[in-house]
mmCIF file of C-alpha atoms in Angstrom:
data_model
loop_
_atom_site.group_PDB
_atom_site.id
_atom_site.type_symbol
_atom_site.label_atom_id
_atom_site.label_comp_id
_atom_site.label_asym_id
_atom_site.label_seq_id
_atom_site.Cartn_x
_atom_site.Cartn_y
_atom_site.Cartn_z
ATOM 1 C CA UNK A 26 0.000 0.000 0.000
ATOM 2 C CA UNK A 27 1.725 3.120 -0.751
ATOM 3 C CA UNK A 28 2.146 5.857 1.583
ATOM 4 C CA UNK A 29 -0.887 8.605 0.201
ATOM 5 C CA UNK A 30 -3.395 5.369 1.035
ATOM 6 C CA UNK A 31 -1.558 4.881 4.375
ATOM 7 C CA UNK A 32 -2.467 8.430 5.406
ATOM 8 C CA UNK A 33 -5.719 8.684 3.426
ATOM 9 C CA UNK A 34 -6.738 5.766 6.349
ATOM 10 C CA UNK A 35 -5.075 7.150 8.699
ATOM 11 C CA UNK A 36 -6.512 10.689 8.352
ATOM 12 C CA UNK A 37 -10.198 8.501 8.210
ATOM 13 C CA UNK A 38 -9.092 6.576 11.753
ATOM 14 C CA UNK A 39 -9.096 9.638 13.248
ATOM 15 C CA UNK A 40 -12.092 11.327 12.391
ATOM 16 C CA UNK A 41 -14.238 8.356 13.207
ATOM 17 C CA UNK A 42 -12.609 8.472 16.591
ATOM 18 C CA UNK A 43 -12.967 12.269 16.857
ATOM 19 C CA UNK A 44 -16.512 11.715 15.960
ATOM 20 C CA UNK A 45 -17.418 8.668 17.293
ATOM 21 C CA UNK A 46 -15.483 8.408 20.623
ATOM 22 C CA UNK A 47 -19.155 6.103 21.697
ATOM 23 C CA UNK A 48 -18.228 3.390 19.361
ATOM 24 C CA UNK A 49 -14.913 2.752 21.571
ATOM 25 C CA UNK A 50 -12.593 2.688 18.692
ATOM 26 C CA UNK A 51 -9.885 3.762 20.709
ATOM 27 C CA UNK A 52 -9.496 0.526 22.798
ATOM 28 C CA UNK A 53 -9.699 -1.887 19.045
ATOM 29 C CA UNK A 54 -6.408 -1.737 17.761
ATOM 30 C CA UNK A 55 -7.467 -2.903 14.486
ATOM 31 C CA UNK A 56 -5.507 -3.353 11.643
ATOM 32 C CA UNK A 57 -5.305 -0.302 9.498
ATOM 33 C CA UNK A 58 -7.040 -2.297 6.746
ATOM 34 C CA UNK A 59 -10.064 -2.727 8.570
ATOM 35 C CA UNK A 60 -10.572 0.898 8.402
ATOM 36 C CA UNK A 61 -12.389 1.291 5.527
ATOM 37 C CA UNK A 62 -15.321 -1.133 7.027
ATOM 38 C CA UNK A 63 -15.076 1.408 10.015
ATOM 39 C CA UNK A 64 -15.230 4.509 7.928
ATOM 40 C CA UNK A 65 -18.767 3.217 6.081
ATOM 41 C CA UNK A 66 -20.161 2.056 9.708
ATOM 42 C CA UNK A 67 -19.127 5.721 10.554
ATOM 43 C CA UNK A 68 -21.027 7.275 7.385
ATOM 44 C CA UNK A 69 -24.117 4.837 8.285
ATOM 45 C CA UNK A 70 -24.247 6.918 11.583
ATOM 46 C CA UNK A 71 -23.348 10.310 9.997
ATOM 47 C CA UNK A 72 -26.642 9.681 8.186
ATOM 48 C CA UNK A 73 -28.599 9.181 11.211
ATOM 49 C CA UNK A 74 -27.363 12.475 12.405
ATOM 50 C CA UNK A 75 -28.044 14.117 9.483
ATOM 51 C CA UNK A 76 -31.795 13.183 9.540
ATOM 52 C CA UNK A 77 -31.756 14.452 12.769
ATOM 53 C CA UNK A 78 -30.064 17.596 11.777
ATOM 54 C CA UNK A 79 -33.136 17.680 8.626
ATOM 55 C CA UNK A 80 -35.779 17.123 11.538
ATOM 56 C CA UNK A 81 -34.334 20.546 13.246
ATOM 57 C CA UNK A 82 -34.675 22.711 10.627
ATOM 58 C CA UNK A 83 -38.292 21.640 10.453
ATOM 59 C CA UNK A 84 -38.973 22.740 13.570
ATOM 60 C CA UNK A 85 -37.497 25.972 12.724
ATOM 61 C CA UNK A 86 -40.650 25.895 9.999
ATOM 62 C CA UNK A 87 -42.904 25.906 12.493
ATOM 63 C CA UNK A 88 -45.830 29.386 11.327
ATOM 64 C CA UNK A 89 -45.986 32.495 13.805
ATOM 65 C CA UNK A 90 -49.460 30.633 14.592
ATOM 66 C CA UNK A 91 -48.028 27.282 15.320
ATOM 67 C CA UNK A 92 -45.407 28.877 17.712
ATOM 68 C CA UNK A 93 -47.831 30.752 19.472
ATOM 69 C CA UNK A 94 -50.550 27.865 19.950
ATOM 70 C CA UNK A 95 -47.361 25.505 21.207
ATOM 71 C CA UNK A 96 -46.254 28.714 23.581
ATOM 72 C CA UNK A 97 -50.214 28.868 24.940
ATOM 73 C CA UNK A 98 -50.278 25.112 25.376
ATOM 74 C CA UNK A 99 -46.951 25.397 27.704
ATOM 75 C CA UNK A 100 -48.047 27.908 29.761
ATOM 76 C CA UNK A 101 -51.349 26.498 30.440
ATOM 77 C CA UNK A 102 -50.418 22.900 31.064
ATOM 78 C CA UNK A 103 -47.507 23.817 33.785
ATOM 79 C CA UNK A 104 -47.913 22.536 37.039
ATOM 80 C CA UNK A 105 -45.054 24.203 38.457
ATOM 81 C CA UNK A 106 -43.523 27.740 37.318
ATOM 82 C CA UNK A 107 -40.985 29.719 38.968
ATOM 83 C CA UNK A 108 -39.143 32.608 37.183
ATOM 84 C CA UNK A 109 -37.274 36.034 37.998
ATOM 85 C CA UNK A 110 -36.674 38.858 35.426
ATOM 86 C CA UNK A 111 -36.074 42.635 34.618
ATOM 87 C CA UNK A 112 -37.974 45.394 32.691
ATOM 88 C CA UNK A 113 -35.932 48.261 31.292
ATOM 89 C CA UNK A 114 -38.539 51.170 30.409
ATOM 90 C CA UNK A 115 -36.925 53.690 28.498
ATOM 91 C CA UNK A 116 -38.978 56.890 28.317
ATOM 92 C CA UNK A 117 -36.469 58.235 25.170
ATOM 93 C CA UNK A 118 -38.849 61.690 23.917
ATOM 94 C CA UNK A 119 -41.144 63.648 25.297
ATOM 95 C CA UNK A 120 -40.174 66.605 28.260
ATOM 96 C CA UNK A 121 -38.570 64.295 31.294
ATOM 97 C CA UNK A 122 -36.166 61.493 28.778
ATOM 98 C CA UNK A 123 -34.947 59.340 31.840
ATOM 99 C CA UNK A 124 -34.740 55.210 32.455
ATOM 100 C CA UNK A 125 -35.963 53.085 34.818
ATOM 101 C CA UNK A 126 -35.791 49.300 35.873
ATOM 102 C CA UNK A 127 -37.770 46.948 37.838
ATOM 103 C CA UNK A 128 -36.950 43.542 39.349
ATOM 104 C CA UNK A 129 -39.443 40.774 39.417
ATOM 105 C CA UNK A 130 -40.509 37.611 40.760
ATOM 106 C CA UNK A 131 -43.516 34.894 39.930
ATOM 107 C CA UNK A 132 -43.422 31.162 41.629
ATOM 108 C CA UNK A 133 -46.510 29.284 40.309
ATOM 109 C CA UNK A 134 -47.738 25.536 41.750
ATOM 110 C CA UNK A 135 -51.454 24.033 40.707
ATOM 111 C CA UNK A 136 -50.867 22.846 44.940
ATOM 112 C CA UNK A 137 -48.758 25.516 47.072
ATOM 113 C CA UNK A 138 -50.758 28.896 44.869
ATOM 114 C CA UNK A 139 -49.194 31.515 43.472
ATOM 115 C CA UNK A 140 -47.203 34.352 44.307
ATOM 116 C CA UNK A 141 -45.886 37.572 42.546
ATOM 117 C CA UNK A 142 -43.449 40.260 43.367
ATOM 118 C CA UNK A 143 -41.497 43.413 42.324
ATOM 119 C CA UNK A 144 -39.533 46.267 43.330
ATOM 120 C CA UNK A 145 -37.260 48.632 41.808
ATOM 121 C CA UNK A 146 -33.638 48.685 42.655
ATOM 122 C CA UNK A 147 -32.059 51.126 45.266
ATOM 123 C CA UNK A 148 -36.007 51.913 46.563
ATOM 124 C CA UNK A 149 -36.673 50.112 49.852
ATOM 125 C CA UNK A 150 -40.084 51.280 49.989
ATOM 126 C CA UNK A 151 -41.205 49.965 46.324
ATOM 127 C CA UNK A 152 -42.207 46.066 47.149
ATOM 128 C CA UNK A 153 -45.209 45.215 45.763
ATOM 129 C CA UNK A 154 -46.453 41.934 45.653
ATOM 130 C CA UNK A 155 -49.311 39.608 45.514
ATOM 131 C CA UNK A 156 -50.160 36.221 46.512
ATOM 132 C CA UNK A 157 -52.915 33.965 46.195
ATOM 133 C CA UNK A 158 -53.952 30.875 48.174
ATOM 134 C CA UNK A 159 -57.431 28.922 46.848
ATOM 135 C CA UNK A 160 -59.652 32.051 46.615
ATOM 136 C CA UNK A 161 -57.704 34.248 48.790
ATOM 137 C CA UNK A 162 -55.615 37.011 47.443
ATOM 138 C CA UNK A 163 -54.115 39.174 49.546
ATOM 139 C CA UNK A 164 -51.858 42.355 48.056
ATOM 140 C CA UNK A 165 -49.427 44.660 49.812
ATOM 141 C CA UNK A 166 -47.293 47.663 48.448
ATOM 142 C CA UNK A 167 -44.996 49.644 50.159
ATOM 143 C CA UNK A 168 -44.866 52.521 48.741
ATOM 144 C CA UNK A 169 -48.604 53.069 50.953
ATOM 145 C CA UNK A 170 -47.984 50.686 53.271
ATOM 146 C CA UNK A 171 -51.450 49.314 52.341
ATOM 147 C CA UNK A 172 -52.287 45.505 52.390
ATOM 148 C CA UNK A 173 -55.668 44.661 50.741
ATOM 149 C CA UNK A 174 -57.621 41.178 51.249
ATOM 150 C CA UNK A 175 -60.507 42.092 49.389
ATOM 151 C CA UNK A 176 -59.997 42.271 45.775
ATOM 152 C CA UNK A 177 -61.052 39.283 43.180
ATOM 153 C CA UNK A 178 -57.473 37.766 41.731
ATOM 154 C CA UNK A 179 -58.110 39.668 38.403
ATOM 155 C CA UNK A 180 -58.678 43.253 40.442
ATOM 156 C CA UNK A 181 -55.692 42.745 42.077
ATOM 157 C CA UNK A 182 -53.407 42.021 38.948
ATOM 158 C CA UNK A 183 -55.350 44.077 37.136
ATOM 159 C CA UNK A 184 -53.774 47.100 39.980
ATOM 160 C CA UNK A 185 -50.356 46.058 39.449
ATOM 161 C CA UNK A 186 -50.103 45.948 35.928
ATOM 162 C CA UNK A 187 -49.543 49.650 35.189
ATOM 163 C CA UNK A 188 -47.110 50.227 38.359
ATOM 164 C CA UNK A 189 -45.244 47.167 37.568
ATOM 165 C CA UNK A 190 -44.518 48.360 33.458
ATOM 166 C CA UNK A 191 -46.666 45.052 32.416
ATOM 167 C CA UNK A 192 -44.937 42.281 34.250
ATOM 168 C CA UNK A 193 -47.653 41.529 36.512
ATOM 169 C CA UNK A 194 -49.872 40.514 33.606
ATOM 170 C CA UNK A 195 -47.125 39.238 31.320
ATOM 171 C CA UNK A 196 -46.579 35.723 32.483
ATOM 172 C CA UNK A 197 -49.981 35.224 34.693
ATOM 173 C CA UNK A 198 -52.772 35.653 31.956
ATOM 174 C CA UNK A 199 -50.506 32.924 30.267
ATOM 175 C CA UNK A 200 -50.697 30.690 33.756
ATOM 176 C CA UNK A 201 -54.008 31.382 34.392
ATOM 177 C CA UNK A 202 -55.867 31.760 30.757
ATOM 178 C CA UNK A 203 -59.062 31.354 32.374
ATOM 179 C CA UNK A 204 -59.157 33.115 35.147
ATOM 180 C CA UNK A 205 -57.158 36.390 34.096
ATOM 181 C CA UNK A 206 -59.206 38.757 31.105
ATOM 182 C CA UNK A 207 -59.798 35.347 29.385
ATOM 183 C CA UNK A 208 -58.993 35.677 25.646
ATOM 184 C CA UNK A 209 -56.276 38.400 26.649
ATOM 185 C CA UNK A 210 -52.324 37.841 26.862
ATOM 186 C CA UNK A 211 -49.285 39.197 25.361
ATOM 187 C CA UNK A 212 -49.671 37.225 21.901
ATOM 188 C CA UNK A 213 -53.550 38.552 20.879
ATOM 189 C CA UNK A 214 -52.290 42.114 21.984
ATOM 190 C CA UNK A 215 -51.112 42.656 18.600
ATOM 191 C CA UNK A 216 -50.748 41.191 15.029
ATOM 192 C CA UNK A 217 -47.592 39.648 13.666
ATOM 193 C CA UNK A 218 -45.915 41.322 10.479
ATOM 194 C CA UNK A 219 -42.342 38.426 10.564
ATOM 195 C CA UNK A 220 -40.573 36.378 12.498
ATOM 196 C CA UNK A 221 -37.183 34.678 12.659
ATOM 197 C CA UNK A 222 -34.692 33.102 14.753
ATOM 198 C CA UNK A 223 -32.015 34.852 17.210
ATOM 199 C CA UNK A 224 -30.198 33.700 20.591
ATOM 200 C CA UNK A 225 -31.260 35.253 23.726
ATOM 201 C CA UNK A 226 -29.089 34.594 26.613
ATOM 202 C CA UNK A 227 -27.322 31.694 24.853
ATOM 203 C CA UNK A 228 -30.695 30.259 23.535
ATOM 204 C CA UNK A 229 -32.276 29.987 20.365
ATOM 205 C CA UNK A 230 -35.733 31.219 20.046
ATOM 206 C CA UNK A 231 -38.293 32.344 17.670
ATOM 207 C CA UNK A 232 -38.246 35.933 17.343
ATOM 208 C CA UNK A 233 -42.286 37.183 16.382
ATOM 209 C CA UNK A 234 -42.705 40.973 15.662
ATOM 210 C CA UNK A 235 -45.239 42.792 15.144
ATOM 211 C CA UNK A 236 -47.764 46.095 15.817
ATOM 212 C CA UNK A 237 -50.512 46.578 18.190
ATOM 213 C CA UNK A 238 -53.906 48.417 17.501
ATOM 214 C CA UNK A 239 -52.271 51.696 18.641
ATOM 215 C CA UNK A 240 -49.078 51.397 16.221
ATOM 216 C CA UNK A 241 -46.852 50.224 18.740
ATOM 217 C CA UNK A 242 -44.060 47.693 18.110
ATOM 218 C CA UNK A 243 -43.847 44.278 20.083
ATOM 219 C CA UNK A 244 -41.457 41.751 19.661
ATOM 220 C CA UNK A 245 -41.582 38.668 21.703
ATOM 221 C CA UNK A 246 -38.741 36.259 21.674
ATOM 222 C CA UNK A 247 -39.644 32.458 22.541
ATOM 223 C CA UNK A 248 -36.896 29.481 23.404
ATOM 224 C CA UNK A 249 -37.316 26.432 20.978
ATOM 225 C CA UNK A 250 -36.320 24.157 23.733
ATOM 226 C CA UNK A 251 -39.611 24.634 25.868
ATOM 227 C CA UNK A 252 -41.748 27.455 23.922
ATOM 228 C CA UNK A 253 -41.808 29.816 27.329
ATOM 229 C CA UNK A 254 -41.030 33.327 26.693
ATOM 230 C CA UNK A 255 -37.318 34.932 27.591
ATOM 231 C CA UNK A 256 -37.440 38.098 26.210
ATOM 232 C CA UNK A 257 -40.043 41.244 25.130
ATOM 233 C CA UNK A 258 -39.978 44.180 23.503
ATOM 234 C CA UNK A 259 -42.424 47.209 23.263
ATOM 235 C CA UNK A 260 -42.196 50.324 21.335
ATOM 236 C CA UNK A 261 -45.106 52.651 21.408
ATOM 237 C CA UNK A 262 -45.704 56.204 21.787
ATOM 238 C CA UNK A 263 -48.226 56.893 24.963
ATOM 239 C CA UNK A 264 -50.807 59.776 24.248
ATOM 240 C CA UNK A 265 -53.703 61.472 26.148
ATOM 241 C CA UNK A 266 -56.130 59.490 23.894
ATOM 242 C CA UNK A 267 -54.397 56.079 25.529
ATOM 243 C CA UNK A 268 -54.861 57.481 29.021
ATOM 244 C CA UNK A 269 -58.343 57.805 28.333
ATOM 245 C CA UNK A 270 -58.613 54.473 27.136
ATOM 246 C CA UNK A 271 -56.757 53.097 30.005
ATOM 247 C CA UNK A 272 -59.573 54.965 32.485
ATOM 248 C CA UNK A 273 -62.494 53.989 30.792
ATOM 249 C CA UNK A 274 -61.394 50.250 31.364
ATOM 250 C CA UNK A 275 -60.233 51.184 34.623
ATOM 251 C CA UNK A 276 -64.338 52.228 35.165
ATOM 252 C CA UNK A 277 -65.494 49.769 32.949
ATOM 253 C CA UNK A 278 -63.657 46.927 35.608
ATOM 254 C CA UNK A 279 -64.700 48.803 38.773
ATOM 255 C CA UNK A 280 -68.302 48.503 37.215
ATOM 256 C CA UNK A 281 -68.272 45.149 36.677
ATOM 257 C CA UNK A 282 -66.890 44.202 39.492
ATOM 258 C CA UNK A 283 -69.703 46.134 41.678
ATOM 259 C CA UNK A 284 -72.581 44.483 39.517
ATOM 260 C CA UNK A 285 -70.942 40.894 40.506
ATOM 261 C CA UNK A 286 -70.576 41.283 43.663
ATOM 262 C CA UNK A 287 -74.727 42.817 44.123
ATOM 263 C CA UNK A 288 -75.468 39.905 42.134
ATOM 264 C CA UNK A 289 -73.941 37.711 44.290
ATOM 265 C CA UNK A 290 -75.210 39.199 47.673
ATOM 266 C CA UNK A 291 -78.601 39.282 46.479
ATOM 267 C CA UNK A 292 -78.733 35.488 45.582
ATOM 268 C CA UNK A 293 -77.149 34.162 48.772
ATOM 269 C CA UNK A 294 -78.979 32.673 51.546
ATOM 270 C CA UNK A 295 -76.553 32.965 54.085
ATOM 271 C CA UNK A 296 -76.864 35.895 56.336
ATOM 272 C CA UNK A 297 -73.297 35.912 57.109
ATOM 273 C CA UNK A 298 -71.944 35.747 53.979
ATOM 274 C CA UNK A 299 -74.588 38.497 52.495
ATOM 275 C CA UNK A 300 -73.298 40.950 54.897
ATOM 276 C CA UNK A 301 -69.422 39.898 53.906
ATOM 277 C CA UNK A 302 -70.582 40.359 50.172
ATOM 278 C CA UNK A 303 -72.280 44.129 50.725
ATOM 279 C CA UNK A 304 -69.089 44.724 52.830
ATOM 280 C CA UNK A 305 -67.176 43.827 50.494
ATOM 281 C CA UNK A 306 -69.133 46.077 47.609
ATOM 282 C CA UNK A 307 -69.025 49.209 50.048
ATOM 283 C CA UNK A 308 -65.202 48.824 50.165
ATOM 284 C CA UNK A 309 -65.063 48.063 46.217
ATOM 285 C CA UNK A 310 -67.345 51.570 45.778
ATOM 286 C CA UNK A 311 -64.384 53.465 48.153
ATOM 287 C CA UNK A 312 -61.602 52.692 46.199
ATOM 288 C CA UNK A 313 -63.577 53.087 43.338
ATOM 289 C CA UNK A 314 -64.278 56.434 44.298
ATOM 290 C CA UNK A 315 -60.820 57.249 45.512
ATOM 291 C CA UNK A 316 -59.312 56.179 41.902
ATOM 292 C CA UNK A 317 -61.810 57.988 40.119
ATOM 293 C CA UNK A 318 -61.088 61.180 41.580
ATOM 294 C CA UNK A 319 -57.224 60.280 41.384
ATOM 295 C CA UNK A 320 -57.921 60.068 37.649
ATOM 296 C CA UNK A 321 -60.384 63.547 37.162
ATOM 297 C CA UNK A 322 -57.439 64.957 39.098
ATOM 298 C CA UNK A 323 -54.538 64.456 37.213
ATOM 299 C CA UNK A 324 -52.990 67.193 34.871
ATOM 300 C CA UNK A 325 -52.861 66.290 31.451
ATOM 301 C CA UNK A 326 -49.748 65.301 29.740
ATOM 302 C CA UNK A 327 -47.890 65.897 26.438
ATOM 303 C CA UNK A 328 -47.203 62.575 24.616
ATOM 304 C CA UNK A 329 -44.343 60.728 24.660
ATOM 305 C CA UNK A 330 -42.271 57.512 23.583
ATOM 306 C CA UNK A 331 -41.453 54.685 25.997
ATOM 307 C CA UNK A 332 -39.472 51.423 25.017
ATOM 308 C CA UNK A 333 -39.805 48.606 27.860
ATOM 309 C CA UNK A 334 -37.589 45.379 27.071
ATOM 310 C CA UNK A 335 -38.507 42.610 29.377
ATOM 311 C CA UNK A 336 -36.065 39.608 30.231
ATOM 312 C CA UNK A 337 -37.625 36.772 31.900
ATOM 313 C CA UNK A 338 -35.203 33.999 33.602
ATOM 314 C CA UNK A 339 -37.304 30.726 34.427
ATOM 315 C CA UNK A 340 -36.216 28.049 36.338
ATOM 316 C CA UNK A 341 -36.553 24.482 38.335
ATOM 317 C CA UNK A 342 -35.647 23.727 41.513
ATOM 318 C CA UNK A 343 -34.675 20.404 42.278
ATOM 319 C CA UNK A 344 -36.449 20.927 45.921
ATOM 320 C CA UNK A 345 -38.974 23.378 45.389
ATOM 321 C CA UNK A 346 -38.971 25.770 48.351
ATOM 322 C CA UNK A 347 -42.458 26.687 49.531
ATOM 323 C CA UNK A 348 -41.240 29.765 51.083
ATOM 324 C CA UNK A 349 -41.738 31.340 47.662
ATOM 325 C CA UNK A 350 -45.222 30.901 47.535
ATOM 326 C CA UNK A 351 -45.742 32.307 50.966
ATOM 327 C CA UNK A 352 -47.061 36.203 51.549
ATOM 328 C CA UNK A 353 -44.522 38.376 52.904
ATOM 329 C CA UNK A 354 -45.144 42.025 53.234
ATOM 330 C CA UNK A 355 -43.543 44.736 54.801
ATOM 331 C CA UNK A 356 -40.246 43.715 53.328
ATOM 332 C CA UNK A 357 -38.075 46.296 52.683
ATOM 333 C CA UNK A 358 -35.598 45.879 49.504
ATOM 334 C CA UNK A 359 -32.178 45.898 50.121
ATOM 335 C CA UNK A 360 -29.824 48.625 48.703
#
C-alpha cells in the first residue's frame, strides 16, 4: 500500500474516533485495513445524524401561529412555574427622557398557589407583591404601606399591571388563561408582520414581531427548547387618547366588578356571607371612588415615547422551596 493510502486511512481513523469516541474505537487496535469497514459504519451513523439535523430545521418551519398555539399550550399545562426577570422602560422623547428598571418575581404551583413580586432597585419602599392561596388574594405595596384582602385575583393584577410596566400581567394571563381577562395575553395584543430566529441569553428562540392596535411595536422572543417566553420588547408612543382608554377600562372593571358582587349578595342565603358580600361592595365603591377622583385629578400630559424590554429567567428547583409561595409584606428591599 503506498504511503498517500496509508495516510488517506489514517486521516479517516481519526475522524471516526474524533466523531465517534461512543463506538470505543480507541481501545480496538485494528488493523489499518479494517478501516475502511469502520469509515462506512461511521457514514451509516453520519446519516442518522443528518436526519436528525433535517428534523431541526423543520422545527425551525414551524408558522408564527403554530409557535404561538405551542407557547399557549406550555403555559397552560404547567404545574409548576418559577421565574425572575427585569424590565428596562426607556422613556427616550417627550419633556422628562430618563430610564428606569424593575426587578421581578412569579413562583406558580397548581398545589402551594401563586405568588408575585417586584420592586425597583435602590427603593426600599417599592415592594409590591401579591399572593394567592385557593380564593384568597391578599396584596401589599410599600410605597402606601397598604395591604388589601378584598380584591377578586383579576382586580388585584389588574392594579399592578400599570405600576409594575406590564410584568404583573405578562406571564400570569398565560398561567391562568381562564381566570385572568380570558382571551387576553401578550400574543392577541397585537398582530404579527415576521418572524425569525435569534439567541437570547445563549438560547435559540423564535423571534415574532409585530404592531398593536395603537401602532406600537412588540417583539416577543420564545426558546425552541420549551416554547416559554425569555425576552419582550415594546415600542409605542403613549398619548392622552391612551390614558383615556386606560380609564375607561379602569371604570369599565370597577363597574363590573360592583354588579358581581350585588349579584352575588342578592342570591345568597346565608346571612353571614350576604353581609361579607355588601361589605365587600361598600369597600369596592371606596376605592372606586378614591381612583376615580385620582384620575379627574390628574394634569394632562404631552405625549411621549417609551421602550420597555422585558427579560424573563425561568427556572426548576430540584427541591422546590415553599417559602416562595408564601405572603410576605412589609419587606423592605435591600440597597
Amino acid at each position: 500500500m503506498s504511503h498517500i493510502s496509508e495516510k488517506i486511512l489514517f486521516d479517516m481513523k481519526n475522524i471516526i474516533l474524533l466523531k465517534y469516541t461512543h463506538l470505543n474505537i480507541l481501545t480496538l487496535n485494528l488493523p489499518v485495513m479494517t478501516y475502511p469497514l469502520i469509515f462506512i459504519i461511521s457514514f451509516l451513523f453520519s446519516s442518522c445524524g443528518e436526519s436528525k439535523n433535517v428534523s431541526n430545521e423543520a422545527d425551525e418551519t414551524l408558522s408564527i401561529d403554530s409557535v404561538i398555539k405551542k407557547s399557549e399550550q406550555s403555559y397552560a399545562s404547567l404545574k409548576t412555574y418559577l421565574d425572575s426577570g427585569k424590565v428596562i422602560s426607556d422613556f427616550y422623547s417627550g419633556s422628562h427622557p430618563h430610564k428606569s428598571a424593575k426587578i421581578f418575581r412569579t413562583a406558580y404551583s397548581a398545589t402551594e398557589g401563586f405568588n408575585f413580586e417586584y420592586f425597583e432597585p435602590n427603593k426600599s419602599n417599592s415592594l409590591h407583591t401579591l399572593n394567592k392561596k385557593g380564593e384568597t388574594v391578599k396584596t401589599w405595596w410599600g410605597v402606601t404601606n397598604e395591604l388589601t384582602t378584598d380584591k377578586t385575583f383579576s382586580m388585584a393584577i389588574a392594579s399592578m399591571t400599570g405600576v409594575s410596566s406590564g410584568a404583573a400581567t405578562l406571564i400570569p394571563r398565560l398561567l391562568f388563561p381562564k381566570k385572568l381577562s380570558p382571551g387576553r395575553n401578550i400574543y392577541n395584543s397585537f398582530v404579527p408582520d415576521s418572524s425569525g430566529f435569534e439567541m437570547v441569553n445563549g438560547l435559540p428562540c423564535y423571534k415574532i414581531s409585530g404592531k398593536d392596535r395603537l401602532e406600537g411595536k412588540i417583539t416577543v422572543w420564545v426558546a425552541k427548547s420549551d416554547f416559554l417566553i425569555r425576552k419582550v420588547e415594546n415600542d409605542r408612543i403613549v398619548n392622552p387618547k391612551t390614558y383615556a382608554n386606560v380609564d375607561s377600562m379602569l371604570r369599565s372593571g370597577f363597574q363590573r366588578d360592583s354588579v358581581r358582587i350585588q349579584k352575588l349578595a342578592d342570591q345568597s342565603a346565608d346571612p353571614q356571607k350576604k353581609a361579607m358580600l355588601l361589605k365587600k361592595l361598600k369597600e369596592s365603591s371606596a376605592t372606586r371612588s378614591t381612583v376615580l377622583k385620582q384620575l379627574s385629578a390628574r394634569p394632562a400630559r404631552s405625549p411621549f415615547s417609551v421602550k420597555t424590554t422585558t427579560f424573563i429567567y425561568p427556572y426548576t428547583q430540584k427541591v422546590l422551596n415553599k417559602e416562595l409561595f408564601s405572603f410576605r409584606p412589609h419587606r423592605e428591599v435591600p440597597l
